[in-house]
Amino acid sequence: MSWFAPATKELFDLVATDIGRPIAHFARKFSDENLLSDAETVLRKLTTIEAEVRSDAGRWYLRRMLPYRTRDNHIAGVVVTFTDITDRRAAAQAVNAARTYAEAIVSTVRQPLLVLDAALRIQSANPAFYELFKVSAKETERSLLYDLGNGQWDIPALRTLLDKVLSNSQDVADYEVEHEFRNIGRRCMLLNARKLDRGGRA
């Protein structure tokens, strides 16, 4: 090891006199079984490797390795950086947990239901929607609503409905729409819609 930042002491037992010693000799305060093998790969392939590692204190770090190049472009070793991502990881897990919870609720609704983003791209649909309209999740999710089924949802009355919801945060209840749908024929539907915040609340 040629140099280390003071903050590195949170992850290794280091003192100033350790400079010059192999990194394998230092006791680690985190779990990372690929540390040495990744360092060898970086030196051999001159690539960059990233991994998420957990410290003994329970915090998470993004460990990044890249070749250390001198000013004359000579490879003199490996640079290893650790970025604390505990808060970011916790936030991502909370979002995933909320999404899983919401999707579980959506799947239990007996009426056909769609969840759209602000651009009217379909985020999810429940089994009742797939069953009634004879479409698959593959051709539905991440599609624009008005592109779904060769444009079968590009209905003027529906555009008016959703414009009200998005622009005015106006709930719509029992809005009647009659339309000819591919695969299932003409249907008369009562549509309900409301705008949700980022947390999934109305």
Tab-separated table of C-alpha atoms in Angstrom:
chain	number	residue	atom	x	y	z
A	1	MET	CA	0.000	0.000	0.000
A	2	SER	CA	1.400	3.386	-1.050
A	3	TRP	CA	-1.079	5.767	0.623
A	4	PHE	CA	-4.415	5.805	2.454
A	5	ALA	CA	-6.909	8.478	3.442
A	6	PRO	CA	-7.624	8.912	7.181
A	7	ALA	CA	-11.254	7.857	6.663
A	8	THR	CA	-10.010	4.446	5.489
A	9	LYS	CA	-9.368	3.591	9.146
A	10	GLU	CA	-13.109	2.978	9.448
A	11	LEU	CA	-12.606	-0.081	7.235
A	12	PHE	CA	-9.033	-1.204	7.937
A	13	ASP	CA	-6.856	-1.265	11.053
A	14	LEU	CA	-4.160	1.094	9.735
A	15	VAL	CA	-1.396	3.282	11.100
A	16	ALA	CA	1.068	5.499	9.234
A	17	THR	CA	3.827	2.879	9.429
A	18	ASP	CA	1.656	0.441	7.437
A	19	ILE	CA	2.480	2.228	4.175
A	20	GLY	CA	4.482	-0.162	2.015
A	21	ARG	CA	2.868	-3.323	3.386
A	22	PRO	CA	0.612	-5.602	1.257
A	23	ILE	CA	-3.085	-4.958	1.719
A	24	ALA	CA	-3.632	-8.637	2.460
A	25	HIS	CA	-1.805	-8.156	5.781
A	26	PHE	CA	-4.386	-5.744	7.201
A	27	ALA	CA	-7.375	-6.742	9.290
A	28	ARG	CA	-10.580	-5.651	7.567
A	29	LYS	CA	-13.638	-4.195	9.235
A	30	PHE	CA	-15.922	-5.232	6.357
A	31	SER	CA	-16.979	-8.329	4.422
A	32	ASP	CA	-15.426	-8.560	0.965
A	33	GLU	CA	-14.227	-11.978	-0.108
A	34	ASN	CA	-13.399	-10.721	-3.610
A	35	LEU	CA	-11.134	-7.844	-2.579
A	36	LEU	CA	-7.828	-9.454	-3.557
A	37	SER	CA	-9.107	-11.340	-6.600
A	38	ASP	CA	-10.718	-8.166	-7.935
A	39	ALA	CA	-7.444	-6.288	-7.452
A	40	GLU	CA	-5.637	-8.943	-9.480
A	41	THR	CA	-8.275	-8.698	-12.228
A	42	VAL	CA	-7.953	-4.912	-12.380
A	43	LEU	CA	-4.178	-5.195	-12.821
A	44	ARG	CA	-4.444	-7.966	-15.395
A	45	LYS	CA	-7.246	-6.489	-17.525
A	46	LEU	CA	-6.747	-2.783	-16.720
A	47	THR	CA	-10.466	-2.466	-16.018
A	48	THR	CA	-12.628	-0.987	-13.266
A	49	ILE	CA	-14.554	-3.158	-10.815
A	50	GLU	CA	-17.274	-2.063	-8.410
A	51	ALA	CA	-18.923	-3.995	-5.588
A	52	GLU	CA	-21.180	-3.215	-2.645
A	53	VAL	CA	-19.681	-4.314	0.676
A	54	ARG	CA	-21.005	-4.250	4.241
A	55	SER	CA	-18.885	-3.071	7.146
A	56	ASP	CA	-18.798	-4.767	10.523
A	57	ALA	CA	-20.572	-1.674	11.880
A	58	GLY	CA	-23.517	-2.350	9.566
A	59	ARG	CA	-22.879	0.382	6.994
A	60	TRP	CA	-22.732	-0.201	3.229
A	61	TYR	CA	-20.005	1.022	0.882
A	62	LEU	CA	-19.500	1.077	-2.853
A	63	ARG	CA	-16.009	-0.336	-3.279
A	64	ARG	CA	-14.467	0.814	-6.564
A	65	MET	CA	-11.146	-0.413	-7.982
A	66	LEU	CA	-9.286	0.978	-10.965
A	67	PRO	CA	-5.723	0.918	-12.276
A	68	TYR	CA	-3.358	3.501	-10.813
A	69	ARG	CA	-1.535	5.245	-13.671
A	70	THR	CA	1.488	7.449	-13.174
A	71	ARG	CA	2.012	10.674	-15.124
A	72	ASP	CA	4.024	8.786	-17.728
A	73	ASN	CA	1.095	6.336	-18.138
A	74	HIS	CA	2.796	3.528	-16.246
A	75	ILE	CA	0.548	1.151	-14.284
A	76	ALA	CA	1.844	1.377	-10.738
A	77	GLY	CA	-0.882	-0.446	-8.863
A	78	VAL	CA	-4.556	-0.261	-7.984
A	79	VAL	CA	-6.629	2.587	-6.538
A	80	VAL	CA	-9.389	1.477	-4.156
A	81	THR	CA	-12.110	3.887	-3.047
A	82	PHE	CA	-14.988	3.349	-0.618
A	83	THR	CA	-18.122	5.496	-0.870
A	84	ASP	CA	-20.687	5.287	1.919
A	85	ILE	CA	-24.016	4.336	0.285
A	86	THR	CA	-25.904	3.307	3.421
A	87	ASP	CA	-28.579	5.995	3.144
A	88	ARG	CA	-28.953	5.556	-0.613
A	89	ARG	CA	-29.271	1.797	-0.255
A	90	ALA	CA	-31.823	2.130	2.556
A	91	ALA	CA	-33.869	4.545	0.450
A	92	ALA	CA	-33.780	2.167	-2.523
A	93	GLN	CA	-34.870	-0.730	-0.336
A	94	ALA	CA	-37.726	1.352	1.070
A	95	VAL	CA	-38.885	2.202	-2.450
A	96	ASN	CA	-38.712	-1.456	-3.481
A	97	ALA	CA	-40.614	-2.516	-0.373
A	98	ALA	CA	-43.301	0.086	-1.052
A	99	ARG	CA	-43.544	-1.033	-4.679
A	100	THR	CA	-43.852	-4.688	-3.674
A	101	TYR	CA	-46.532	-3.785	-1.147
A	102	ALA	CA	-48.466	-1.721	-3.686
A	103	GLU	CA	-48.230	-4.431	-6.343
A	104	ALA	CA	-49.551	-6.976	-3.856
A	105	ILE	CA	-52.576	-4.762	-3.248
A	106	VAL	CA	-53.083	-4.159	-6.982
A	107	SER	CA	-53.070	-7.881	-7.722
A	108	THR	CA	-55.935	-8.502	-5.261
A	109	VAL	CA	-58.305	-5.962	-6.868
A	110	ARG	CA	-61.014	-7.823	-8.777
A	111	GLN	CA	-61.685	-5.094	-11.336
A	112	PRO	CA	-59.162	-4.422	-14.152
A	113	LEU	CA	-56.626	-1.887	-12.883
A	114	LEU	CA	-53.664	-0.011	-14.367
A	115	VAL	CA	-50.948	2.017	-12.662
A	116	LEU	CA	-49.507	4.734	-14.942
A	117	ASP	CA	-46.613	7.136	-14.506
A	118	ALA	CA	-46.802	10.871	-15.274
A	119	ALA	CA	-46.070	10.180	-18.939
A	120	LEU	CA	-48.960	7.672	-19.060
A	121	ARG	CA	-46.572	4.755	-19.385
A	122	ILE	CA	-47.927	1.582	-17.794
A	123	GLN	CA	-46.052	0.648	-14.624
A	124	SER	CA	-48.165	-2.357	-13.727
A	125	ALA	CA	-51.511	-4.036	-14.341
A	126	ASN	CA	-53.419	-6.553	-12.298
A	127	PRO	CA	-54.482	-10.083	-13.351
A	128	ALA	CA	-58.067	-8.925	-13.923
A	129	PHE	CA	-56.852	-6.467	-16.587
A	130	TYR	CA	-54.854	-9.125	-18.436
A	131	GLU	CA	-57.730	-11.588	-18.290
A	132	LEU	CA	-60.412	-9.195	-19.541
A	133	PHE	CA	-58.447	-7.542	-22.346
A	134	LYS	CA	-56.562	-10.684	-23.422
A	135	VAL	CA	-53.092	-9.122	-23.278
A	136	SER	CA	-49.841	-10.214	-21.637
A	137	ALA	CA	-47.609	-8.451	-19.127
A	138	LYS	CA	-44.782	-8.432	-21.689
A	139	GLU	CA	-46.749	-6.370	-24.215
A	140	THR	CA	-48.313	-4.168	-21.529
A	141	GLU	CA	-45.786	-3.063	-18.919
A	142	ARG	CA	-43.627	-0.023	-19.818
A	143	SER	CA	-45.795	0.670	-22.876
A	144	LEU	CA	-47.501	4.011	-23.399
A	145	LEU	CA	-51.182	3.600	-22.672
A	146	TYR	CA	-52.238	5.004	-26.047
A	147	ASP	CA	-49.893	2.603	-27.877
A	148	LEU	CA	-51.237	-0.491	-26.144
A	149	GLY	CA	-52.949	-2.996	-28.427
A	150	ASN	CA	-52.221	-1.143	-31.672
A	151	GLY	CA	-53.769	2.042	-30.309
A	152	GLN	CA	-56.969	0.511	-28.937
A	153	TRP	CA	-56.696	2.711	-25.838
A	154	ASP	CA	-56.258	5.909	-27.860
A	155	ILE	CA	-59.806	6.981	-27.030
A	156	PRO	CA	-60.698	10.719	-27.079
A	157	ALA	CA	-62.901	10.359	-24.002
A	158	LEU	CA	-60.090	8.619	-22.127
A	159	ARG	CA	-57.593	11.336	-23.081
A	160	THR	CA	-59.989	13.925	-21.655
A	161	LEU	CA	-60.345	11.905	-18.478
A	162	LEU	CA	-56.625	11.513	-17.874
A	163	ASP	CA	-55.865	15.147	-18.722
A	164	LYS	CA	-58.185	16.158	-15.898
A	165	VAL	CA	-56.489	13.812	-13.474
A	166	LEU	CA	-52.942	14.901	-14.346
A	167	SER	CA	-53.416	18.635	-14.787
A	168	ASN	CA	-55.897	19.319	-11.998
A	169	SER	CA	-55.326	16.367	-9.654
A	170	GLN	CA	-59.051	15.826	-10.126
A	171	ASP	CA	-60.474	12.449	-9.182
A	172	VAL	CA	-62.785	10.880	-11.731
A	173	ALA	CA	-65.468	8.382	-10.722
A	174	ASP	CA	-67.681	6.196	-12.900
A	175	TYR	CA	-66.790	7.898	-16.187
A	176	GLU	CA	-68.600	5.917	-18.892
A	177	VAL	CA	-66.638	4.952	-22.005
A	178	GLU	CA	-67.841	2.689	-24.818
A	179	HIS	CA	-65.270	1.372	-27.270
A	180	GLU	CA	-64.459	-1.476	-29.668
A	181	PHE	CA	-61.454	-3.395	-28.308
A	182	ARG	CA	-59.253	-5.838	-30.157
A	183	ASN	CA	-59.808	-9.456	-29.095
A	184	ILE	CA	-62.864	-8.786	-26.912
A	185	GLY	CA	-65.150	-6.621	-29.034
A	186	ARG	CA	-67.248	-3.652	-27.903
A	187	ARG	CA	-67.272	-2.876	-24.203
A	188	CYS	CA	-68.993	-0.226	-22.104
A	189	MET	CA	-66.886	0.632	-19.064
A	190	LEU	CA	-67.045	2.832	-15.996
A	191	LEU	CA	-63.574	4.321	-15.464
A	192	ASN	CA	-62.235	5.624	-12.174
A	193	ALA	CA	-58.914	7.462	-11.854
A	194	ARG	CA	-56.957	9.464	-9.343
A	195	LYS	CA	-53.477	10.934	-9.077
A	196	LEU	CA	-51.026	9.431	-6.594
A	197	ASP	CA	-47.949	11.001	-5.019
A	198	ARG	CA	-44.487	9.420	-5.121
A	199	GLY	CA	-45.289	7.343	-2.067
A	200	GLY	CA	-48.324	5.840	-3.751
A	201	ARG	CA	-50.818	7.885	-1.687
A	202	ALA	CA	-53.850	9.553	-3.230
